[in-house]
């Protein structure tokens, strides 16, 4: 149900074209807890980010996106927010946040922050008040409470499951339940309630006033639930995404969610430049995903197709073509993602054969199936030049630029992701990509993460091999590859509403390769074979090669080359 607050009836306002700095941007994702720890408490912090701004400028990124830093019991790594207008003391102070924004601005780096509107923490004052109040009270109406089924309410109201495992309904002990799409410490807000709309407009205004340039919207396709009575079961509750491409799923991707974003776009456009916004929506239906990116809504949306694609020429090409096509229909820029804090790191993930069940593989510590780490690393470097060679917004997850593999060494008792317990140890979860970054080879200083040697997730000894300091000045390091790629990209890879990828014919790329030529004259050519090389055309002058091998006449196996015609 949409509300009086929603902008459904209001005239919609499109994203102002002149403010679209993000269309070709490289955005670097920082997971603050694991990036850099200035105070040595074992958790990264804002002062740590400030200390690395020069590093980020050298990498050449246009913007940083900070995962949540709000006060939080960290039941889900900060995606359980207890206060949306403050900084968790573990991560720093509001003064430090202001300093971060100011310094980033001086360096020409935009700041995007994470907004979590689907749920709060169970420690949020609203939820505490709700639990202390009677069923039917205004306090409970901010969340999704429902009477249980059965004579005494002993059964959950519907078959809806939590994304993290188990029922999505938690009993309150009085015959009532509350909805939590994720952990039970993350109660879902009721977006049918105008008060929730007002509150989030206020939160967004607060951070706009702090000078942030944009927002990443967590679980953007989940906010609007179908709460009409009687509540409906889902046909297959085990599917953690919408089951039909028609908005009929009671939990996911409902049409009413778009009213919210039209309302937000109106607010964002009141600023000069207008605020950027990008939604996170894991759904299999590209045509619906891109509705969030319409210019009178969020304006941009993550498309995770590339991250999900196996190392296979046809899979890569199909995923790029789909993203490209649907981005055009929404008049937005395509988005390209190889990793984030929710998925295994690309430098390992690309080692698995097509069709591998990723959860089984992660839970087997990367042994079922086993991977060849060297091949996975080569493929990840080649994939980086695919991503950075595509016009659109490219996202780098912290550590990707170091070629950091997934950490499979975490022991069961070290795991922090709520998924591990909620899924009853059937899925190891996402901690393997969240281990604090290695900046130096000094083990007693948590590999340069801090000076104290503490780390909220233990770092394996082999992190030393990937440390930033060891890659500095190394021509063939992954870090150097990323720096060069981002620099060349600024000149050669431009987006434009009228640009089309000119795919290379098979006689140039052969059966193992694919690629495209951009209006700048730069060609991207990737070789997916593990054994055969592809000859480069005679006129090709190599600009960059993902292996940094110095080869100029061929594309080696598992390699991407950028070249131009001479
Ligand atoms: C998003 C976040 C993920 C979090 C979930 C619940 O998917 O990226 O880390 O667990 O939302 O907030």
mmCIF file with all atom_site columns, C-alpha atoms and ligand atoms in Angstrom, residues 29 31 65 67-68 75-80 114-119 163-164 181-183 186 216-221 280-282 304 340-342 417-419 430 434, ligand 1:
data_model
loop_
_atom_site.group_PDB
_atom_site.id
_atom_site.type_symbol
_atom_site.label_atom_id
_atom_site.label_alt_id
_atom_site.label_comp_id
_atom_site.label_asym_id
_atom_site.label_entity_id
_atom_site.label_seq_id
_atom_site.pdbx_PDB_ins_code
_atom_site.Cartn_x
_atom_site.Cartn_y
_atom_site.Cartn_z
_atom_site.occupancy
_atom_site.B_iso_or_equiv
_atom_site.pdbx_formal_charge
_atom_site.auth_seq_id
_atom_site.auth_comp_id
_atom_site.auth_asym_id
_atom_site.auth_atom_id
_atom_site.pdbx_PDB_model_num
ATOM   1  C CA . UNK A 1 29  ? 34.049 0.403   -1.570  1.00 0.00 ? 29  UNK A CA 1
ATOM   2  C CA . UNK A 1 31  ? 34.195 -1.703  4.611   1.00 0.00 ? 31  UNK A CA 1
ATOM   3  C CA . UNK A 1 65  ? 31.440 4.308   -0.786  1.00 0.00 ? 65  UNK A CA 1
ATOM   4  C CA . UNK A 1 67  ? 29.682 0.687   4.299   1.00 0.00 ? 67  UNK A CA 1
ATOM   5  C CA . UNK A 1 68  ? 27.827 1.559   7.547   1.00 0.00 ? 68  UNK A CA 1
ATOM   6  C CA . UNK A 1 75  ? 24.898 -8.227  14.744  1.00 0.00 ? 75  UNK A CA 1
ATOM   7  C CA . UNK A 1 76  ? 25.275 -7.936  10.965  1.00 0.00 ? 76  UNK A CA 1
ATOM   8  C CA . UNK A 1 77  ? 28.504 -6.001  10.603  1.00 0.00 ? 77  UNK A CA 1
ATOM   9  C CA . UNK A 1 78  ? 26.825 -2.598  10.996  1.00 0.00 ? 78  UNK A CA 1
ATOM   10 C CA . UNK A 1 79  ? 23.870 -3.262  8.679   1.00 0.00 ? 79  UNK A CA 1
ATOM   11 C CA . UNK A 1 80  ? 21.924 -3.242  11.944  1.00 0.00 ? 80  UNK A CA 1
ATOM   12 C CA . UNK A 1 114 ? 25.284 3.479   2.997   1.00 0.00 ? 114 UNK A CA 1
ATOM   13 C CA . UNK A 1 115 ? 21.635 3.893   4.027   1.00 0.00 ? 115 UNK A CA 1
ATOM   14 C CA . UNK A 1 116 ? 19.820 0.917   5.522   1.00 0.00 ? 116 UNK A CA 1
ATOM   15 C CA . UNK A 1 117 ? 16.079 1.585   5.217   1.00 0.00 ? 117 UNK A CA 1
ATOM   16 C CA . UNK A 1 118 ? 14.648 -1.951  5.188   1.00 0.00 ? 118 UNK A CA 1
ATOM   17 C CA . UNK A 1 119 ? 15.328 -2.585  8.870   1.00 0.00 ? 119 UNK A CA 1
ATOM   18 C CA . UNK A 1 163 ? 17.608 -14.401 4.063   1.00 0.00 ? 163 UNK A CA 1
ATOM   19 C CA . UNK A 1 164 ? 20.040 -15.602 6.681   1.00 0.00 ? 164 UNK A CA 1
ATOM   20 C CA . UNK A 1 181 ? 14.090 -10.361 6.555   1.00 0.00 ? 181 UNK A CA 1
ATOM   21 C CA . UNK A 1 182 ? 17.641 -10.759 7.850   1.00 0.00 ? 182 UNK A CA 1
ATOM   22 C CA . UNK A 1 183 ? 18.865 -11.524 11.390  1.00 0.00 ? 183 UNK A CA 1
ATOM   23 C CA . UNK A 1 186 ? 17.255 -6.523  12.296  1.00 0.00 ? 186 UNK A CA 1
ATOM   24 C CA . UNK A 1 216 ? 24.015 3.407   -1.549  1.00 0.00 ? 216 UNK A CA 1
ATOM   25 C CA . UNK A 1 217 ? 20.618 2.015   -0.645  1.00 0.00 ? 217 UNK A CA 1
ATOM   26 C CA . UNK A 1 218 ? 20.767 -1.313  1.153   1.00 0.00 ? 218 UNK A CA 1
ATOM   27 C CA . UNK A 1 219 ? 18.268 -3.989  0.029   1.00 0.00 ? 219 UNK A CA 1
ATOM   28 C CA . UNK A 1 220 ? 16.528 -1.382  -2.104  1.00 0.00 ? 220 UNK A CA 1
ATOM   29 C CA . UNK A 1 221 ? 14.049 -3.890  -3.530  1.00 0.00 ? 221 UNK A CA 1
ATOM   30 C CA . UNK A 1 280 ? 21.261 -2.722  -4.121  1.00 0.00 ? 280 UNK A CA 1
ATOM   31 C CA . UNK A 1 281 ? 18.826 -5.254  -5.576  1.00 0.00 ? 281 UNK A CA 1
ATOM   32 C CA . UNK A 1 282 ? 19.638 -8.925  -5.923  1.00 0.00 ? 282 UNK A CA 1
ATOM   33 C CA . UNK A 1 304 ? 25.617 -8.004  -10.191 1.00 0.00 ? 304 UNK A CA 1
ATOM   34 C CA . UNK A 1 340 ? 31.788 -6.598  -2.453  1.00 0.00 ? 340 UNK A CA 1
ATOM   35 C CA . UNK A 1 341 ? 31.526 -7.461  1.229   1.00 0.00 ? 341 UNK A CA 1
ATOM   36 C CA . UNK A 1 342 ? 28.821 -10.082 0.573   1.00 0.00 ? 342 UNK A CA 1
ATOM   37 C CA . UNK A 1 417 ? 28.638 -13.538 10.079  1.00 0.00 ? 417 UNK A CA 1
ATOM   38 C CA . UNK A 1 418 ? 25.139 -14.259 11.505  1.00 0.00 ? 418 UNK A CA 1
ATOM   39 C CA . UNK A 1 419 ? 24.534 -16.498 8.483   1.00 0.00 ? 419 UNK A CA 1
ATOM   40 C CA . UNK A 1 430 ? 30.818 -13.848 4.166   1.00 0.00 ? 430 UNK A CA 1
ATOM   41 C CA . UNK A 1 434 ? 35.971 -9.119  5.242   1.00 0.00 ? 434 UNK A CA 1
HETATM 42 C C1 . LIG B 2 .   ? 22.786 -6.036  2.162   1.00 0.00 ? 1   LIG B C1 1
HETATM 43 C C2 . LIG B 2 .   ? 24.199 -5.880  2.688   1.00 0.00 ? 1   LIG B C2 1
HETATM 44 C C3 . LIG B 2 .   ? 24.519 -7.067  3.525   1.00 0.00 ? 1   LIG B C3 1
HETATM 45 C C4 . LIG B 2 .   ? 23.553 -7.114  4.688   1.00 0.00 ? 1   LIG B C4 1
HETATM 46 C C5 . LIG B 2 .   ? 22.119 -7.110  4.208   1.00 0.00 ? 1   LIG B C5 1
HETATM 47 C C6 . LIG B 2 .   ? 21.178 -6.779  5.314   1.00 0.00 ? 1   LIG B C6 1
HETATM 48 O O1 . LIG B 2 .   ? 22.661 -7.116  1.313   1.00 0.00 ? 1   LIG B O1 1
HETATM 49 O O2 . LIG B 2 .   ? 25.083 -5.703  1.620   1.00 0.00 ? 1   LIG B O2 1
HETATM 50 O O3 . LIG B 2 .   ? 25.832 -7.043  3.996   1.00 0.00 ? 1   LIG B O3 1
HETATM 51 O O4 . LIG B 2 .   ? 23.780 -8.264  5.444   1.00 0.00 ? 1   LIG B O4 1
HETATM 52 O O5 . LIG B 2 .   ? 21.905 -6.123  3.229   1.00 0.00 ? 1   LIG B O5 1
HETATM 53 O O6 . LIG B 2 .   ? 21.300 -5.441  5.679   1.00 0.00 ? 1   LIG B O6 1
#
